[in-house]
Each structure stands twice: as structure tokens, then as C-alpha cells.
């Protein structure tokens, strides 16, 4: 009752200007926007941070979709939206995971304030649109924050882990996630492809992104063009979980390994030191 009354009151604040900005913010905070920014971090800013953020974000979105299917909580009747379940809020969890992970990575007070403001704004936009209950937003923030915390804690015991064991985990875990929930084939497939690709990139290619800014821009353009091309191909594939899983593996490999090979082959990037295991 409280949540319904709260949403009714919040929607009573409706104003054309506020509507415009909230709709715009909902659009730019969609999970697919992060699938653009995270590869850019990997390709042109910090490779390790980019991969860790990519893997965490994919797992977070898998968890979000999995929980939705388990609880199957309907969206508020106020807006009569019928696309997907309500709990937890996808946009809010995506923002919490992305910006929350970057807070310790950047370690700047201004960035912490900015990141928290963005998360709060995304949460408010979800409530203002009437597409989620307050508990959906709160739950998403809690889940996203916990996954960020767990991710950083896991770095303590995975840092010195042999590469072969890491590779085994990057194969076993995504496959297990796919078997557990074939409906989330996109996320589990991306995790598998990205994990294998990152291992190969670290041991075989080892791109060095310490190059002039213009070269990084060229690499980003090439990388994004590849993602767009793969997404275009995906539009014509049959709607089957196994095919989506294999297709997602290809995108993950493109992001973490194939595109970096191309960057090095085209002399956009150099290579770091000696290759691991050689």
C-alpha cells in the first residue's frame, strides 16, 4: 500500500520538462550503453580494469534477469507496463554495478560524489516513470553494491592464482550459468567469450595501450564497428538459446581478444614485454 501511494504521489509531480529529462536519462542509462563504455575502457584506458568491470557487469545483469524470473513480481499497475518483471530494477542495478565498481578504481572524492549522484538519478528516474516499485530500486542498489564488494574481495584470492586455473574457471562458470538458466544465454555466453579472450590476450597478444590519444580513438572506432557488425548479424539468427550462447561467445572474444589482435596487427598498438608462458 505504501509503495503504491508513494508512486501515485511521485507521478503527481509530472511536468513536461521533468518528463523529458527523465526519459532521456532512462535512455542513456540502459544496459546496452554500458556495453559501449566498458569495451572503451578495456581498449583505450585500462585493460585490466576494463575486463574486471566487463565480467562483473555481465554477471550482475545475469543475476538481475535470473532473480526476475525467480520472483516474477509484476510491474506497478499505474503505468500498465507489460515488458518484463519488476524486481529488481535493471537500470538501477546496472548503474550501481558500473559506477560502484569505478569508485574504488578512480579513488577521487569528486568522482565518488558524481557516481553516487548518477546512481541516485537513475533510481529516481525508474520511480518517476512508474516502471518500478520503490523496493525494486532499493533491492537493485543492495544487490549491485554487494556484487561490487564481492568482486573486489575476490581479487585478493584470485590475484596469485595460476593462469590455467583462472582459464578453467572462466570456462566452467559461464557454462554452468548457461545450463542453470538458458534464457540468460547472452550474458553467460559473453562471460565465456570474454574470459577466454582475456586469457589469450594476456598470454599471446598483450596489447600496449600506452599510445597517443588519436591512436586510441582509432582503436575505439574499429572496435565499436566490429560490435555493431556482430549485432547486425545477430538480428538474422534464429531465436534459440544455444545459438544465442555461441553468438555471444563471439562478441566476447571480439571485445577482449580479436579486436586487440587487430589493433596490434594494424600497428595501432604495440605489445607489452615478453608473452606469458613463452
PDB file of C-alpha atoms in Angstrom:
ATOM      1  CA  UNK A   1       0.000   0.000   0.000  1.00  0.00           C
ATOM      2  CA  UNK A   2       2.793   2.414   0.919  1.00  0.00           C
ATOM      3  CA  UNK A   3       4.649   1.761  -2.319  1.00  0.00           C
ATOM      4  CA  UNK A   4       1.505   2.312  -4.386  1.00  0.00           C
ATOM      5  CA  UNK A   5       0.700   5.561  -2.571  1.00  0.00           C
ATOM      6  CA  UNK A   6       4.288   6.728  -2.962  1.00  0.00           C
ATOM      7  CA  UNK A   7       4.281   6.098  -6.715  1.00  0.00           C
ATOM      8  CA  UNK A   8       0.926   7.852  -7.078  1.00  0.00           C
ATOM      9  CA  UNK A   9       2.323  10.893  -5.268  1.00  0.00           C
ATOM     10  CA  UNK A  10       5.538  10.832  -7.302  1.00  0.00           C
ATOM     11  CA  UNK A  11       3.658  10.654 -10.591  1.00  0.00           C
ATOM     12  CA  UNK A  12       1.572  13.626  -9.488  1.00  0.00           C
ATOM     13  CA  UNK A  13       4.752  15.712  -9.785  1.00  0.00           C
ATOM     14  CA  UNK A  14       4.613  15.190 -13.545  1.00  0.00           C
ATOM     15  CA  UNK A  15       5.957  18.093 -15.582  1.00  0.00           C
ATOM     16  CA  UNK A  16       6.888  18.232 -19.309  1.00  0.00           C
ATOM     17  CA  UNK A  17      10.457  19.355 -18.623  1.00  0.00           C
ATOM     18  CA  UNK A  18      10.957  16.721 -15.947  1.00  0.00           C
ATOM     19  CA  UNK A  19       9.370  14.128 -18.235  1.00  0.00           C
ATOM     20  CA  UNK A  20      11.850  14.972 -20.982  1.00  0.00           C
ATOM     21  CA  UNK A  21      14.939  14.773 -18.799  1.00  0.00           C
ATOM     22  CA  UNK A  22      13.841  11.595 -17.030  1.00  0.00           C
ATOM     23  CA  UNK A  23      13.043   9.888 -20.347  1.00  0.00           C
ATOM     24  CA  UNK A  24      16.401  10.973 -21.735  1.00  0.00           C
ATOM     25  CA  UNK A  25      18.191   9.738 -18.647  1.00  0.00           C
ATOM     26  CA  UNK A  26      16.400   6.395 -18.816  1.00  0.00           C
ATOM     27  CA  UNK A  27      17.540   6.034 -22.414  1.00  0.00           C
ATOM     28  CA  UNK A  28      21.194   6.808 -21.774  1.00  0.00           C
ATOM     29  CA  UNK A  29      21.289   4.613 -18.661  1.00  0.00           C
ATOM     30  CA  UNK A  30      20.162   1.471 -20.483  1.00  0.00           C
ATOM     31  CA  UNK A  31      22.430  -1.550 -20.020  1.00  0.00           C
ATOM     32  CA  UNK A  32      23.431  -1.523 -23.694  1.00  0.00           C
ATOM     33  CA  UNK A  33      25.026   1.898 -23.232  1.00  0.00           C
ATOM     34  CA  UNK A  34      27.390   0.312 -20.709  1.00  0.00           C
ATOM     35  CA  UNK A  35      28.257  -2.325 -23.292  1.00  0.00           C
ATOM     36  CA  UNK A  36      29.722   0.561 -25.289  1.00  0.00           C
ATOM     37  CA  UNK A  37      31.579   2.314 -22.477  1.00  0.00           C
ATOM     38  CA  UNK A  38      33.099  -0.783 -20.867  1.00  0.00           C
ATOM     39  CA  UNK A  39      34.889  -2.013 -24.032  1.00  0.00           C
ATOM     40  CA  UNK A  40      36.197   1.537 -24.492  1.00  0.00           C
ATOM     41  CA  UNK A  41      37.747   1.326 -21.017  1.00  0.00           C
ATOM     42  CA  UNK A  42      39.275  -2.029 -21.955  1.00  0.00           C
ATOM     43  CA  UNK A  43      40.594  -0.915 -25.332  1.00  0.00           C
ATOM     44  CA  UNK A  44      41.842   2.561 -24.548  1.00  0.00           C
ATOM     45  CA  UNK A  45      42.024   3.385 -20.819  1.00  0.00           C
ATOM     46  CA  UNK A  46      42.961   0.430 -18.594  1.00  0.00           C
ATOM     47  CA  UNK A  47      42.803  -3.131 -19.859  1.00  0.00           C
ATOM     48  CA  UNK A  48      42.649  -4.942 -16.506  1.00  0.00           C
ATOM     49  CA  UNK A  49      40.024  -2.608 -15.040  1.00  0.00           C
ATOM     50  CA  UNK A  50      38.018  -2.859 -18.249  1.00  0.00           C
ATOM     51  CA  UNK A  51      37.967  -6.658 -18.153  1.00  0.00           C
ATOM     52  CA  UNK A  52      37.138  -6.860 -14.462  1.00  0.00           C
ATOM     53  CA  UNK A  53      34.323  -4.368 -14.939  1.00  0.00           C
ATOM     54  CA  UNK A  54      33.040  -6.213 -18.008  1.00  0.00           C
ATOM     55  CA  UNK A  55      32.943  -9.579 -16.237  1.00  0.00           C
ATOM     56  CA  UNK A  56      31.312  -8.100 -13.132  1.00  0.00           C
ATOM     57  CA  UNK A  57      28.736  -6.206 -15.179  1.00  0.00           C
ATOM     58  CA  UNK A  58      27.785  -9.284 -17.196  1.00  0.00           C
ATOM     59  CA  UNK A  59      27.415 -11.383 -14.057  1.00  0.00           C
ATOM     60  CA  UNK A  60      25.348  -8.639 -12.420  1.00  0.00           C
ATOM     61  CA  UNK A  61      22.970  -8.493 -15.382  1.00  0.00           C
ATOM     62  CA  UNK A  62      22.709 -12.299 -15.345  1.00  0.00           C
ATOM     63  CA  UNK A  63      21.823 -12.204 -11.654  1.00  0.00           C
ATOM     64  CA  UNK A  64      19.285  -9.445 -12.274  1.00  0.00           C
ATOM     65  CA  UNK A  65      17.497 -11.395 -15.008  1.00  0.00           C
ATOM     66  CA  UNK A  66      17.677 -14.629 -13.032  1.00  0.00           C
ATOM     67  CA  UNK A  67      16.102 -13.029  -9.952  1.00  0.00           C
ATOM     68  CA  UNK A  68      13.356 -11.502 -12.095  1.00  0.00           C
ATOM     69  CA  UNK A  69      12.457 -14.946 -13.434  1.00  0.00           C
ATOM     70  CA  UNK A  70      12.500 -16.473  -9.953  1.00  0.00           C
ATOM     71  CA  UNK A  71      10.302 -13.916  -8.170  1.00  0.00           C
ATOM     72  CA  UNK A  72       8.190 -12.853 -11.187  1.00  0.00           C
ATOM     73  CA  UNK A  73       6.956  -9.679  -9.478  1.00  0.00           C
ATOM     74  CA  UNK A  74       4.625  -7.719 -11.722  1.00  0.00           C
ATOM     75  CA  UNK A  75       5.270  -4.086 -12.539  1.00  0.00           C
ATOM     76  CA  UNK A  76       3.117  -1.331 -10.972  1.00  0.00           C
ATOM     77  CA  UNK A  77      -0.379  -1.222 -12.447  1.00  0.00           C
ATOM     78  CA  UNK A  78      -0.177   2.575 -12.514  1.00  0.00           C
ATOM     79  CA  UNK A  79       1.762   2.601 -15.775  1.00  0.00           C
ATOM     80  CA  UNK A  80       0.452  -0.741 -17.112  1.00  0.00           C
ATOM     81  CA  UNK A  81       3.845  -1.760 -18.482  1.00  0.00           C
ATOM     82  CA  UNK A  82       3.926  -5.403 -19.560  1.00  0.00           C
ATOM     83  CA  UNK A  83       7.511  -5.890 -20.734  1.00  0.00           C
ATOM     84  CA  UNK A  84       9.379  -7.971 -18.170  1.00  0.00           C
ATOM     85  CA  UNK A  85       9.139  -8.355 -14.439  1.00  0.00           C
ATOM     86  CA  UNK A  86       9.690  -5.615 -11.894  1.00  0.00           C
ATOM     87  CA  UNK A  87      12.139  -6.794  -9.212  1.00  0.00           C
ATOM     88  CA  UNK A  88      14.974  -5.859  -9.199  1.00  0.00           C
ATOM     89  CA  UNK A  89      15.324  -2.743 -11.351  1.00  0.00           C
ATOM     90  CA  UNK A  90      17.646  -3.493 -14.277  1.00  0.00           C
ATOM     91  CA  UNK A  91      18.636   0.144 -14.908  1.00  0.00           C
ATOM     92  CA  UNK A  92      19.366   0.788 -11.242  1.00  0.00           C
ATOM     93  CA  UNK A  93      21.424  -2.367 -10.763  1.00  0.00           C
ATOM     94  CA  UNK A  94      23.368  -1.659 -13.952  1.00  0.00           C
ATOM     95  CA  UNK A  95      24.188   1.871 -12.779  1.00  0.00           C
ATOM     96  CA  UNK A  96      25.112   0.670  -9.273  1.00  0.00           C
ATOM     97  CA  UNK A  97      27.399  -2.028 -10.668  1.00  0.00           C
ATOM     98  CA  UNK A  98      29.120   0.197 -13.241  1.00  0.00           C
ATOM     99  CA  UNK A  99      29.612   3.361 -11.212  1.00  0.00           C
ATOM    100  CA  UNK A 100      30.038   1.484  -7.937  1.00  0.00           C
ATOM    101  CA  UNK A 101      32.938  -0.525  -9.333  1.00  0.00           C
ATOM    102  CA  UNK A 102      34.662   2.572 -10.662  1.00  0.00           C
ATOM    103  CA  UNK A 103      34.533   4.438  -7.325  1.00  0.00           C
ATOM    104  CA  UNK A 104      37.429   2.468  -5.736  1.00  0.00           C
ATOM    105  CA  UNK A 105      39.229   2.317  -9.100  1.00  0.00           C
ATOM    106  CA  UNK A 106      39.256   6.091  -9.578  1.00  0.00           C
ATOM    107  CA  UNK A 107      39.680   6.971  -5.855  1.00  0.00           C
ATOM    108  CA  UNK A 108      38.766  10.646  -6.308  1.00  0.00           C
ATOM    109  CA  UNK A 109      36.292  12.341  -3.977  1.00  0.00           C
ATOM    110  CA  UNK A 110      34.672  14.312  -6.783  1.00  0.00           C
ATOM    111  CA  UNK A 111      34.160  11.103  -8.772  1.00  0.00           C
ATOM    112  CA  UNK A 112      32.609   9.328  -5.775  1.00  0.00           C
ATOM    113  CA  UNK A 113      30.105  12.160  -5.375  1.00  0.00           C
ATOM    114  CA  UNK A 114      29.412  12.192  -9.118  1.00  0.00           C
ATOM    115  CA  UNK A 115      28.947   8.399  -9.275  1.00  0.00           C
ATOM    116  CA  UNK A 116      26.562   8.373  -6.300  1.00  0.00           C
ATOM    117  CA  UNK A 117      24.600  11.228  -7.889  1.00  0.00           C
ATOM    118  CA  UNK A 118      24.254   9.292 -11.164  1.00  0.00           C
ATOM    119  CA  UNK A 119      23.064   6.162  -9.346  1.00  0.00           C
ATOM    120  CA  UNK A 120      20.530   8.206  -7.356  1.00  0.00           C
ATOM    121  CA  UNK A 121      19.314   9.922 -10.516  1.00  0.00           C
ATOM    122  CA  UNK A 122      18.856   6.598 -12.319  1.00  0.00           C
ATOM    123  CA  UNK A 123      16.925   5.228  -9.340  1.00  0.00           C
ATOM    124  CA  UNK A 124      14.711   8.309  -9.246  1.00  0.00           C
ATOM    125  CA  UNK A 125      14.066   8.070 -12.993  1.00  0.00           C
ATOM    126  CA  UNK A 126      12.844   4.479 -12.569  1.00  0.00           C
ATOM    127  CA  UNK A 127      10.417   5.541  -9.858  1.00  0.00           C
ATOM    128  CA  UNK A 128       9.304   8.669 -11.661  1.00  0.00           C
ATOM    129  CA  UNK A 129       8.474   6.661 -14.779  1.00  0.00           C
ATOM    130  CA  UNK A 130       6.302   4.376 -12.659  1.00  0.00           C
ATOM    131  CA  UNK A 131       8.021   1.319 -14.118  1.00  0.00           C
ATOM    132  CA  UNK A 132       9.258   0.041 -10.751  1.00  0.00           C
ATOM    133  CA  UNK A 133       8.236  -0.207  -7.130  1.00  0.00           C
ATOM    134  CA  UNK A 134      10.479   1.524  -4.561  1.00  0.00           C
ATOM    135  CA  UNK A 135      11.578  -1.899  -3.278  1.00  0.00           C
ATOM    136  CA  UNK A 136      12.714  -2.828  -6.814  1.00  0.00           C
ATOM    137  CA  UNK A 137      15.097   0.122  -6.823  1.00  0.00           C
ATOM    138  CA  UNK A 138      16.308  -0.424  -3.272  1.00  0.00           C
ATOM    139  CA  UNK A 139      16.858  -4.109  -3.931  1.00  0.00           C
ATOM    140  CA  UNK A 140      18.820  -3.354  -7.110  1.00  0.00           C
ATOM    141  CA  UNK A 141      21.132  -0.976  -5.236  1.00  0.00           C
ATOM    142  CA  UNK A 142      21.727  -3.557  -2.497  1.00  0.00           C
ATOM    143  CA  UNK A 143      22.387  -6.386  -4.981  1.00  0.00           C
ATOM    144  CA  UNK A 144      24.643  -4.239  -7.174  1.00  0.00           C
ATOM    145  CA  UNK A 145      26.614  -2.953  -4.169  1.00  0.00           C
ATOM    146  CA  UNK A 146      27.072  -6.468  -2.792  1.00  0.00           C
ATOM    147  CA  UNK A 147      28.345  -7.761  -6.145  1.00  0.00           C
ATOM    148  CA  UNK A 148      30.816  -4.875  -6.389  1.00  0.00           C
ATOM    149  CA  UNK A 149      32.054  -5.601  -2.860  1.00  0.00           C
ATOM    150  CA  UNK A 150      32.314  -9.332  -3.550  1.00  0.00           C
ATOM    151  CA  UNK A 151      34.179  -8.634  -6.782  1.00  0.00           C
ATOM    152  CA  UNK A 152      36.849  -6.588  -5.065  1.00  0.00           C
ATOM    153  CA  UNK A 153      37.155  -9.126  -2.276  1.00  0.00           C
ATOM    154  CA  UNK A 154      37.607 -11.938  -4.791  1.00  0.00           C
ATOM    155  CA  UNK A 155      40.615 -10.147  -6.265  1.00  0.00           C
ATOM    156  CA  UNK A 156      42.507 -10.877  -3.042  1.00  0.00           C
ATOM    157  CA  UNK A 157      42.479 -14.651  -3.599  1.00  0.00           C
ATOM    158  CA  UNK A 158      42.418 -14.811  -7.390  1.00  0.00           C
ATOM    159  CA  UNK A 159      45.394 -12.486  -7.904  1.00  0.00           C
ATOM    160  CA  UNK A 160      48.031 -15.180  -7.394  1.00  0.00           C
ATOM    161  CA  UNK A 161      46.002 -17.977  -8.954  1.00  0.00           C
ATOM    162  CA  UNK A 162      47.760 -19.865 -11.804  1.00  0.00           C
ATOM    163  CA  UNK A 163      46.597 -18.877 -15.269  1.00  0.00           C
ATOM    164  CA  UNK A 164      45.416 -22.412 -16.089  1.00  0.00           C
ATOM    165  CA  UNK A 165      43.083 -22.446 -13.097  1.00  0.00           C
ATOM    166  CA  UNK A 166      41.757 -19.000 -13.989  1.00  0.00           C
ATOM    167  CA  UNK A 167      41.067 -20.169 -17.543  1.00  0.00           C
ATOM    168  CA  UNK A 168      39.292 -23.266 -16.224  1.00  0.00           C
ATOM    169  CA  UNK A 169      37.047 -21.090 -14.064  1.00  0.00           C
ATOM    170  CA  UNK A 170      36.288 -18.787 -16.991  1.00  0.00           C
ATOM    171  CA  UNK A 171      35.058 -21.827 -18.892  1.00  0.00           C
ATOM    172  CA  UNK A 172      33.296 -23.775 -16.141  1.00  0.00           C
ATOM    173  CA  UNK A 173      31.386 -20.905 -14.509  1.00  0.00           C
ATOM    174  CA  UNK A 174      29.776 -19.431 -17.665  1.00  0.00           C
ATOM    175  CA  UNK A 175      28.850 -22.902 -18.941  1.00  0.00           C
ATOM    176  CA  UNK A 176      27.284 -23.699 -15.569  1.00  0.00           C
ATOM    177  CA  UNK A 177      25.374 -20.411 -15.656  1.00  0.00           C
ATOM    178  CA  UNK A 178      24.060 -21.247 -19.127  1.00  0.00           C
ATOM    179  CA  UNK A 179      22.931 -24.702 -18.015  1.00  0.00           C
ATOM    180  CA  UNK A 180      21.284 -23.188 -14.929  1.00  0.00           C
ATOM    181  CA  UNK A 181      19.359 -20.621 -16.973  1.00  0.00           C
ATOM    182  CA  UNK A 182      19.445 -20.950 -20.788  1.00  0.00           C
ATOM    183  CA  UNK A 183      17.247 -17.842 -21.010  1.00  0.00           C
ATOM    184  CA  UNK A 184      20.284 -15.800 -19.956  1.00  0.00           C
ATOM    185  CA  UNK A 185      22.407 -17.192 -22.801  1.00  0.00           C
ATOM    186  CA  UNK A 186      23.554 -13.722 -23.850  1.00  0.00           C
ATOM    187  CA  UNK A 187      25.219 -12.919 -20.529  1.00  0.00           C
ATOM    188  CA  UNK A 188      26.714 -16.372 -19.917  1.00  0.00           C
ATOM    189  CA  UNK A 189      27.997 -16.552 -23.490  1.00  0.00           C
ATOM    190  CA  UNK A 190      29.579 -13.110 -23.260  1.00  0.00           C
ATOM    191  CA  UNK A 191      31.233 -14.126 -19.986  1.00  0.00           C
ATOM    192  CA  UNK A 192      32.684 -17.252 -21.584  1.00  0.00           C
ATOM    193  CA  UNK A 193      33.955 -15.459 -24.666  1.00  0.00           C
ATOM    194  CA  UNK A 194      35.333 -12.510 -22.714  1.00  0.00           C
ATOM    195  CA  UNK A 195      37.091 -14.759 -20.180  1.00  0.00           C
ATOM    196  CA  UNK A 196      38.783 -16.941 -22.794  1.00  0.00           C
ATOM    197  CA  UNK A 197      39.618 -13.894 -24.880  1.00  0.00           C
ATOM    198  CA  UNK A 198      41.220 -12.053 -21.978  1.00  0.00           C
ATOM    199  CA  UNK A 199      43.359 -15.094 -21.138  1.00  0.00           C
ATOM    200  CA  UNK A 200      44.540 -15.297 -24.758  1.00  0.00           C
ATOM    201  CA  UNK A 201      45.125 -11.545 -24.893  1.00  0.00           C
ATOM    202  CA  UNK A 202      47.275 -11.706 -21.743  1.00  0.00           C
ATOM    203  CA  UNK A 203      49.286 -14.720 -22.878  1.00  0.00           C
ATOM    204  CA  UNK A 204      49.510 -14.298 -26.657  1.00  0.00           C
ATOM    205  CA  UNK A 205      48.830 -10.738 -27.789  1.00  0.00           C
ATOM    206  CA  UNK A 206      49.429  -8.373 -24.846  1.00  0.00           C
ATOM    207  CA  UNK A 207      48.444  -5.095 -26.480  1.00  0.00           C
ATOM    208  CA  UNK A 208      50.033  -1.967 -25.034  1.00  0.00           C
ATOM    209  CA  UNK A 209      47.530   0.911 -24.909  1.00  0.00           C
ATOM    210  CA  UNK A 210      50.151   3.492 -23.934  1.00  0.00           C
ATOM    211  CA  UNK A 211      49.965   5.275 -27.270  1.00  0.00           C
ATOM    212  CA  UNK A 212      48.949   8.778 -28.454  1.00  0.00           C
ATOM    213  CA  UNK A 213      45.298   9.731 -27.982  1.00  0.00           C
ATOM    214  CA  UNK A 214      44.482   9.674 -31.698  1.00  0.00           C
ATOM    215  CA  UNK A 215      45.538   6.024 -31.965  1.00  0.00           C
ATOM    216  CA  UNK A 216      43.249   5.141 -29.075  1.00  0.00           C
ATOM    217  CA  UNK A 217      40.377   6.863 -30.835  1.00  0.00           C
ATOM    218  CA  UNK A 218      41.074   4.848 -33.990  1.00  0.00           C
ATOM    219  CA  UNK A 219      41.109   1.632 -31.944  1.00  0.00           C
ATOM    220  CA  UNK A 220      37.784   2.545 -30.310  1.00  0.00           C
ATOM    221  CA  UNK A 221      36.175   3.237 -33.690  1.00  0.00           C
ATOM    222  CA  UNK A 222      37.348  -0.076 -35.125  1.00  0.00           C
ATOM    223  CA  UNK A 223      36.268  -1.957 -32.018  1.00  0.00           C
ATOM    224  CA  UNK A 224      32.794  -0.424 -31.942  1.00  0.00           C
ATOM    225  CA  UNK A 225      32.334  -1.018 -35.664  1.00  0.00           C
ATOM    226  CA  UNK A 226      33.018  -4.686 -35.017  1.00  0.00           C
ATOM    227  CA  UNK A 227      30.411  -4.816 -32.248  1.00  0.00           C
ATOM    228  CA  UNK A 228      27.854  -3.101 -34.473  1.00  0.00           C
ATOM    229  CA  UNK A 229      28.586  -5.567 -37.291  1.00  0.00           C
ATOM    230  CA  UNK A 230      28.177  -8.537 -34.934  1.00  0.00           C
ATOM    231  CA  UNK A 231      24.930  -7.136 -33.536  1.00  0.00           C
ATOM    232  CA  UNK A 232      23.641  -6.737 -37.090  1.00  0.00           C
ATOM    233  CA  UNK A 233      24.436 -10.372 -37.804  1.00  0.00           C
ATOM    234  CA  UNK A 234      22.631 -11.314 -34.585  1.00  0.00           C
ATOM    235  CA  UNK A 235      19.391  -9.851 -35.908  1.00  0.00           C
ATOM    236  CA  UNK A 236      19.206 -12.633 -38.515  1.00  0.00           C
ATOM    237  CA  UNK A 237      19.994 -15.563 -36.239  1.00  0.00           C
ATOM    238  CA  UNK A 238      17.285 -17.990 -35.039  1.00  0.00           C
ATOM    239  CA  UNK A 239      15.858 -17.267 -31.607  1.00  0.00           C
ATOM    240  CA  UNK A 240      17.366 -20.275 -29.865  1.00  0.00           C
ATOM    241  CA  UNK A 241      19.301 -20.310 -26.593  1.00  0.00           C
ATOM    242  CA  UNK A 242      22.185 -22.450 -27.880  1.00  0.00           C
ATOM    243  CA  UNK A 243      22.689 -20.239 -30.929  1.00  0.00           C
ATOM    244  CA  UNK A 244      22.492 -17.081 -28.804  1.00  0.00           C
ATOM    245  CA  UNK A 245      25.080 -18.578 -26.453  1.00  0.00           C
ATOM    246  CA  UNK A 246      27.532 -19.281 -29.290  1.00  0.00           C
ATOM    247  CA  UNK A 247      26.850 -15.890 -30.837  1.00  0.00           C
ATOM    248  CA  UNK A 248      27.534 -14.162 -27.500  1.00  0.00           C
ATOM    249  CA  UNK A 249      30.815 -16.059 -27.167  1.00  0.00           C
ATOM    250  CA  UNK A 250      31.867 -14.497 -30.457  1.00  0.00           C
ATOM    251  CA  UNK A 251      31.101 -10.975 -29.227  1.00  0.00           C
ATOM    252  CA  UNK A 252      33.023 -11.615 -26.010  1.00  0.00           C
ATOM    253  CA  UNK A 253      36.014 -12.877 -27.986  1.00  0.00           C
ATOM    254  CA  UNK A 254      35.851  -9.847 -30.254  1.00  0.00           C
ATOM    255  CA  UNK A 255      35.958  -7.426 -27.341  1.00  0.00           C
ATOM    256  CA  UNK A 256      38.781  -8.990 -25.351  1.00  0.00           C
ATOM    257  CA  UNK A 257      40.914 -10.759 -27.978  1.00  0.00           C
ATOM    258  CA  UNK A 258      40.074 -10.420 -31.666  1.00  0.00           C
ATOM    259  CA  UNK A 259      39.846  -6.619 -31.691  1.00  0.00           C
ATOM    260  CA  UNK A 260      43.136  -6.279 -29.724  1.00  0.00           C
ATOM    261  CA  UNK A 261      44.845  -8.610 -32.234  1.00  0.00           C
ATOM    262  CA  UNK A 262      43.608  -6.318 -34.994  1.00  0.00           C
ATOM    263  CA  UNK A 263      44.887  -3.235 -33.156  1.00  0.00           C
ATOM    264  CA  UNK A 264      48.356  -4.757 -32.866  1.00  0.00           C
ATOM    265  CA  UNK A 265      48.366  -6.121 -36.441  1.00  0.00           C
ATOM    266  CA  UNK A 266      47.481  -2.676 -37.816  1.00  0.00           C
ATOM    267  CA  UNK A 267      50.297  -1.132 -35.743  1.00  0.00           C
ATOM    268  CA  UNK A 268      47.821   0.979 -33.788  1.00  0.00           C
ATOM    269  CA  UNK A 269      49.113  -0.574 -30.556  1.00  0.00           C
ATOM    270  CA  UNK A 270      52.387  -2.200 -29.690  1.00  0.00           C
ATOM    271  CA  UNK A 271      52.924  -5.206 -27.440  1.00  0.00           C
ATOM    272  CA  UNK A 272      53.945  -5.366 -23.792  1.00  0.00           C
ATOM    273  CA  UNK A 273      57.206  -7.143 -22.944  1.00  0.00           C
ATOM    274  CA  UNK A 274      57.517 -10.875 -23.277  1.00  0.00           C
ATOM    275  CA  UNK A 275      54.455 -13.038 -23.626  1.00  0.00           C
ATOM    276  CA  UNK A 276      53.381 -15.008 -20.562  1.00  0.00           C
ATOM    277  CA  UNK A 277      54.255 -18.672 -20.757  1.00  0.00           C
ATOM    278  CA  UNK A 278      56.643 -18.244 -23.721  1.00  0.00           C
TER     279      UNK A 278
END
